[in-house]
Amino acid sequence: MGPVSSSWSFNKFFAIVCVVFAISGEFVAGYYRPGPWRYAHATFYGDETGSETMGGACGYGNLFNSGYGLSTAALSTTLFKDGYGCGQCFQITCSKSPHCYYGKSTVVTATNLCPPNWYQDSNNGGWCNPPRTHFDMAKPAFMKLANWKAGIIPVAYRRVPCQRSGGMRFQFQGNSYWLLVFVMNVGGAGDIKSMAVKGSRTNWISMSHNWGASYQAFSSLYGQSLSFRVTSYTTGETVYAWNVAPANWNAGMTYKSTANFR
């Protein structure tokens, strides 16, 4: 047998390394890069406490407990994409308004939907009507960009990597025959295209998209430790979170993994 080429050896070595890290649960996908700058408008909802921003269409619940705080925004339908926009991060700066705090920008996470208002013109109150691109921000986030009395401001925005501390978090709901999982603290592109769950006594089971950032499996999984396979909506990259929940897992609990996108 002839000598093995150096390129073949490198490719084989790289593939082996990827498999080893995937099996260990520490595999990290390629770094997500910022996108191009685009233009939109922004408003705010709620008050300085952010109480009205809690919950939301993505299903993150108490945004302080889930790690997002008040740096959040509700997206217009165009950006929300039936919930696949949940968790995405946007850098926003005020643009071409006397109310702007120039030189200031902030990064927000998409946690909610700003629904259309067909009773108002898209350029006069129906700010979130399709096909408009719009951010309805938590008031504290808005106040980093402009005087809140402006009400609505033109903005420049771009997608940026979500900088998260630690791994993804999986909040369980449902029962022993129906598992509903809300996924939080997703790094990298921040979003999810698809998920699968693996019990300690099963093969991989595809999960269907329920709503927002939640995925469900109609299987009897109680009494098994659970692992998850998560694929990004934007990049198509996949991360494995092994042995996230113990065999005695319960609905209502949140389980932390060490795996995440970057």
CSV table of C-alpha atoms in Angstrom, one decimal:
chain,number,residue,atom,x,y,z
A,1,MET,CA,0.0,0.0,0.0
A,2,GLY,CA,1.4,3.4,-1.0
A,3,PRO,CA,2.0,6.3,1.3
A,4,VAL,CA,-1.0,8.3,2.6
A,5,SER,CA,-1.1,11.9,1.5
A,6,SER,CA,-0.7,14.6,4.1
A,7,SER,CA,-4.1,16.2,3.1
A,8,TRP,CA,-5.9,12.9,3.6
A,9,SER,CA,-4.2,12.4,7.0
A,10,PHE,CA,-5.2,15.9,8.1
A,11,ASN,CA,-8.8,15.4,7.0
A,12,LYS,CA,-9.1,12.0,8.7
A,13,PHE,CA,-7.5,13.5,11.9
A,14,PHE,CA,-9.9,16.5,11.8
A,15,ALA,CA,-12.9,14.2,11.4
A,16,ILE,CA,-11.8,12.0,14.3
A,17,VAL,CA,-11.3,15.0,16.5
A,18,CYS,CA,-14.9,16.3,15.7
A,19,VAL,CA,-16.4,12.9,16.5
A,20,VAL,CA,-14.5,12.7,19.8
A,21,PHE,CA,-15.6,16.1,20.9
A,22,ALA,CA,-19.2,15.4,19.7
A,23,ILE,CA,-19.3,12.2,21.8
A,24,SER,CA,-17.9,14.0,24.8
A,25,GLY,CA,-20.7,16.6,24.7
A,26,GLU,CA,-18.2,19.4,24.4
A,27,PHE,CA,-18.3,19.9,20.6
A,28,VAL,CA,-18.7,23.6,19.7
A,29,ALA,CA,-19.8,24.6,16.3
A,30,GLY,CA,-18.0,27.2,14.2
A,31,TYR,CA,-18.2,30.8,15.3
A,32,TYR,CA,-21.2,32.8,14.1
A,33,ARG,CA,-20.1,36.0,12.5
A,34,PRO,CA,-22.0,39.4,12.5
A,35,GLY,CA,-24.3,40.1,9.6
A,36,PRO,CA,-24.6,43.2,7.4
A,37,TRP,CA,-26.2,46.4,8.7
A,38,ARG,CA,-29.8,47.0,7.6
A,39,TYR,CA,-32.4,49.6,8.4
A,40,ALA,CA,-35.6,49.4,10.3
A,41,HIS,CA,-37.6,51.3,13.1
A,42,ALA,CA,-37.9,50.7,16.8
A,43,THR,CA,-40.5,51.4,19.5
A,44,PHE,CA,-40.8,50.3,23.1
A,45,TYR,CA,-43.4,48.6,25.3
A,46,GLY,CA,-43.8,48.5,29.0
A,47,ASP,CA,-42.1,50.7,31.6
A,48,GLU,CA,-38.6,50.8,33.1
A,49,THR,CA,-39.3,47.7,35.3
A,50,GLY,CA,-39.7,45.5,32.2
A,51,SER,CA,-42.6,43.7,33.8
A,52,GLU,CA,-44.7,43.7,30.6
A,53,THR,CA,-41.9,42.0,28.7
A,54,MET,CA,-41.9,38.9,30.9
A,55,GLY,CA,-43.2,35.7,29.2
A,56,GLY,CA,-43.7,36.4,25.6
A,57,ALA,CA,-44.3,34.4,22.5
A,58,CYS,CA,-40.9,32.6,22.7
A,59,GLY,CA,-41.8,31.0,26.0
A,60,TYR,CA,-38.8,32.1,28.0
A,61,GLY,CA,-40.9,32.9,31.0
A,62,ASN,CA,-39.3,35.2,33.6
A,63,LEU,CA,-36.5,36.8,31.5
A,64,PHE,CA,-34.4,37.5,34.6
A,65,ASN,CA,-34.4,33.8,35.5
A,66,SER,CA,-33.7,32.7,31.9
A,67,GLY,CA,-30.7,35.0,31.6
A,68,TYR,CA,-32.0,37.6,29.2
A,69,GLY,CA,-32.9,40.4,31.6
A,70,LEU,CA,-34.2,43.7,30.0
A,71,SER,CA,-32.0,43.6,26.9
A,72,THR,CA,-34.8,42.2,24.8
A,73,ALA,CA,-37.2,43.0,21.9
A,74,ALA,CA,-40.3,41.8,20.3
A,75,LEU,CA,-39.9,41.2,16.6
A,76,SER,CA,-42.3,42.0,13.8
A,77,THR,CA,-43.7,39.0,11.9
A,78,THR,CA,-41.0,39.4,9.2
A,79,LEU,CA,-38.2,38.8,11.7
A,80,PHE,CA,-40.1,36.5,14.0
A,81,LYS,CA,-40.4,33.8,11.3
A,82,ASP,CA,-43.1,31.7,13.2
A,83,GLY,CA,-40.8,31.5,16.2
A,84,TYR,CA,-37.6,30.5,14.4
A,85,GLY,CA,-36.3,34.0,15.2
A,86,CYS,CA,-36.5,33.4,18.9
A,87,GLY,CA,-33.2,33.8,20.6
A,88,GLN,CA,-31.5,35.7,17.8
A,89,CYS,CA,-29.4,38.6,18.9
A,90,PHE,CA,-29.3,42.0,17.2
A,91,GLN,CA,-27.1,45.0,17.6
A,92,ILE,CA,-29.2,48.2,17.3
A,93,THR,CA,-28.2,51.8,17.0
A,94,CYS,CA,-30.4,54.9,16.5
A,95,SER,CA,-30.1,56.5,13.1
A,96,LYS,CA,-31.0,59.9,11.7
A,97,SER,CA,-33.3,61.2,14.4
A,98,PRO,CA,-32.9,64.3,16.7
A,99,HIS,CA,-33.8,62.0,19.6
A,100,CYS,CA,-30.8,59.7,19.0
A,101,TYR,CA,-28.0,59.2,21.5
A,102,TYR,CA,-25.3,59.1,18.8
A,103,GLY,CA,-22.4,56.7,19.2
A,104,LYS,CA,-24.6,54.4,21.4
A,105,SER,CA,-25.7,50.9,20.5
A,106,THR,CA,-27.2,48.0,22.4
A,107,VAL,CA,-27.6,44.2,21.8
A,108,VAL,CA,-31.0,42.7,22.4
A,109,THR,CA,-32.3,39.1,22.3
A,110,ALA,CA,-35.5,38.3,20.5
A,111,THR,CA,-38.0,37.0,23.1
A,112,ASN,CA,-41.4,38.0,21.8
A,113,LEU,CA,-43.6,38.7,18.8
A,114,CYS,CA,-44.8,42.2,17.9
A,115,PRO,CA,-48.1,41.2,16.2
A,116,PRO,CA,-49.6,43.0,13.2
A,117,ASN,CA,-52.3,45.7,13.8
A,118,TRP,CA,-54.4,45.7,10.6
A,119,TYR,CA,-56.6,48.4,12.0
A,120,GLN,CA,-53.8,50.9,11.7
A,121,ASP,CA,-51.8,52.0,8.7
A,122,SER,CA,-48.3,50.4,8.5
A,123,ASN,CA,-46.8,53.9,8.5
A,124,ASN,CA,-48.9,55.2,11.3
A,125,GLY,CA,-49.3,52.9,14.2
A,126,GLY,CA,-49.2,49.5,12.5
A,127,TRP,CA,-45.5,49.4,12.8
A,128,CYS,CA,-45.2,45.6,13.0
A,129,ASN,CA,-47.4,44.9,10.0
A,130,PRO,CA,-45.8,42.8,7.3
A,131,PRO,CA,-43.6,43.3,5.4
A,132,ARG,CA,-42.1,45.9,7.8
A,133,THR,CA,-39.0,45.1,9.8
A,134,HIS,CA,-39.5,46.4,13.3
A,135,PHE,CA,-38.3,46.0,16.8
A,136,ASP,CA,-40.6,46.7,19.8
A,137,MET,CA,-37.9,46.9,22.5
A,138,ALA,CA,-38.0,46.7,26.3
A,139,LYS,CA,-38.1,50.3,27.5
A,140,PRO,CA,-34.7,50.1,29.3
A,141,ALA,CA,-33.1,48.9,26.1
A,142,PHE,CA,-34.7,51.6,24.0
A,143,MET,CA,-33.6,54.3,26.5
A,144,LYS,CA,-29.9,53.3,25.7
A,145,LEU,CA,-30.4,54.5,22.2
A,146,ALA,CA,-32.7,57.6,22.3
A,147,ASN,CA,-35.0,59.7,24.4
A,148,TRP,CA,-38.0,57.6,25.2
A,149,LYS,CA,-40.3,60.5,24.4
A,150,ALA,CA,-39.5,60.0,20.7
A,151,GLY,CA,-41.9,57.0,20.7
A,152,ILE,CA,-40.5,55.6,17.4
A,153,ILE,CA,-37.0,56.0,15.9
A,154,PRO,CA,-35.3,54.9,12.8
A,155,VAL,CA,-32.5,52.4,13.5
A,156,ALA,CA,-29.7,50.5,11.9
A,157,TYR,CA,-29.3,46.9,13.0
A,158,ARG,CA,-27.4,43.7,12.3
A,159,ARG,CA,-27.4,40.1,13.5
A,160,VAL,CA,-24.6,39.4,16.0
A,161,PRO,CA,-23.4,36.4,17.8
A,162,CYS,CA,-25.2,35.7,21.1
A,163,GLN,CA,-22.7,35.8,23.9
A,164,ARG,CA,-23.9,33.4,26.5
A,165,SER,CA,-22.3,32.2,29.7
A,166,GLY,CA,-22.4,28.4,30.1
A,167,GLY,CA,-24.3,25.9,28.1
A,168,MET,CA,-27.9,25.7,26.8
A,169,ARG,CA,-30.7,25.3,29.3
A,170,PHE,CA,-33.6,22.9,28.8
A,171,GLN,CA,-36.9,23.6,30.6
A,172,PHE,CA,-39.2,20.6,30.8
A,173,GLN,CA,-43.0,20.7,30.6
A,174,GLY,CA,-45.5,17.9,29.8
A,175,ASN,CA,-45.8,14.5,31.3
A,176,SER,CA,-44.3,11.0,31.0
A,177,TYR,CA,-45.9,10.5,27.5
A,178,TRP,CA,-45.4,14.1,26.2
A,179,LEU,CA,-42.2,16.0,26.6
A,180,LEU,CA,-42.3,19.8,25.8
A,181,VAL,CA,-38.9,21.4,26.0
A,182,PHE,CA,-38.1,25.2,26.0
A,183,VAL,CA,-34.5,25.8,25.0
A,184,MET,CA,-32.8,28.9,26.4
A,185,ASN,CA,-29.3,30.5,26.6
A,186,VAL,CA,-28.5,29.4,23.1
A,187,GLY,CA,-25.2,30.9,21.9
A,188,GLY,CA,-23.9,31.6,18.4
A,189,ALA,CA,-26.8,32.4,16.0
A,190,GLY,CA,-29.1,32.0,19.0
A,191,ASP,CA,-31.9,30.2,17.1
A,192,ILE,CA,-33.0,26.6,16.6
A,193,LYS,CA,-34.2,24.8,13.4
A,194,SER,CA,-34.8,21.4,14.8
A,195,MET,CA,-34.2,19.1,17.8
A,196,ALA,CA,-34.1,15.5,18.7
A,197,VAL,CA,-34.1,13.7,22.1
A,198,LYS,CA,-32.4,10.5,23.0
A,199,GLY,CA,-33.3,8.5,26.1
A,200,SER,CA,-30.8,6.1,27.7
A,201,ARG,CA,-32.9,3.2,26.2
A,202,THR,CA,-33.9,4.7,22.9
A,203,ASN,CA,-32.5,5.9,19.6
A,204,TRP,CA,-32.7,9.5,18.5
A,205,ILE,CA,-36.3,10.7,18.4
A,206,SER,CA,-37.2,13.8,16.2
A,207,MET,CA,-39.0,16.5,18.1
A,208,SER,CA,-41.6,18.7,16.4
A,209,HIS,CA,-41.7,22.5,16.7
A,210,ASN,CA,-44.5,23.5,19.1
A,211,TRP,CA,-44.3,27.3,19.3
A,212,GLY,CA,-41.6,29.9,20.0
A,213,ALA,CA,-38.5,28.2,21.3
A,214,SER,CA,-40.2,25.0,22.3
A,215,TYR,CA,-40.0,21.5,20.8
A,216,GLN,CA,-42.0,18.4,21.7
A,217,ALA,CA,-41.8,14.6,21.6
A,218,PHE,CA,-44.7,12.2,22.0
A,219,SER,CA,-42.8,9.4,23.6
A,220,SER,CA,-42.6,7.6,26.9
A,221,LEU,CA,-39.2,8.9,28.2
A,222,TYR,CA,-39.6,9.0,31.9
A,223,GLY,CA,-37.1,7.0,33.9
A,224,GLN,CA,-34.4,7.6,31.3
A,225,SER,CA,-31.6,10.1,31.2
A,226,LEU,CA,-32.0,12.4,28.3
A,227,SER,CA,-29.7,13.9,25.7
A,228,PHE,CA,-30.5,16.4,23.0
A,229,ARG,CA,-29.4,17.1,19.4
A,230,VAL,CA,-29.9,20.8,18.5
A,231,THR,CA,-29.5,22.3,15.0
A,232,SER,CA,-29.3,26.0,14.4
A,233,TYR,CA,-31.9,27.6,12.1
A,234,THR,CA,-29.4,30.1,10.7
A,235,THR,CA,-26.2,28.1,10.2
A,236,GLY,CA,-27.5,24.5,10.1
A,237,GLU,CA,-24.8,23.5,12.5
A,238,THR,CA,-25.6,20.8,15.1
A,239,VAL,CA,-24.5,20.5,18.8
A,240,TYR,CA,-25.0,17.5,21.0
A,241,ALA,CA,-25.9,18.0,24.6
A,242,TRP,CA,-25.3,14.6,26.3
A,243,ASN,CA,-26.9,13.4,29.5
A,244,VAL,CA,-28.6,16.8,30.2
A,245,ALA,CA,-31.3,15.4,32.5
A,246,PRO,CA,-31.1,12.4,34.9
A,247,ALA,CA,-33.4,9.5,34.8
A,248,ASN,CA,-35.6,11.0,37.6
A,249,TRP,CA,-36.2,14.2,35.6
A,250,ASN,CA,-39.5,16.1,36.3
A,251,ALA,CA,-41.7,18.6,34.4
A,252,GLY,CA,-41.2,22.1,35.6
A,253,MET,CA,-37.5,21.7,36.1
A,254,THR,CA,-34.7,23.4,34.1
A,255,TYR,CA,-31.6,21.4,33.3
A,256,LYS,CA,-28.3,22.9,32.3
A,257,SER,CA,-25.9,21.4,29.7
A,258,THR,CA,-22.2,22.2,29.0
A,259,ALA,CA,-22.8,22.3,25.2
A,260,ASN,CA,-23.5,25.4,23.2
A,261,PHE,CA,-23.0,27.2,19.9
A,262,ARG,CA,-20.4,29.9,19.6
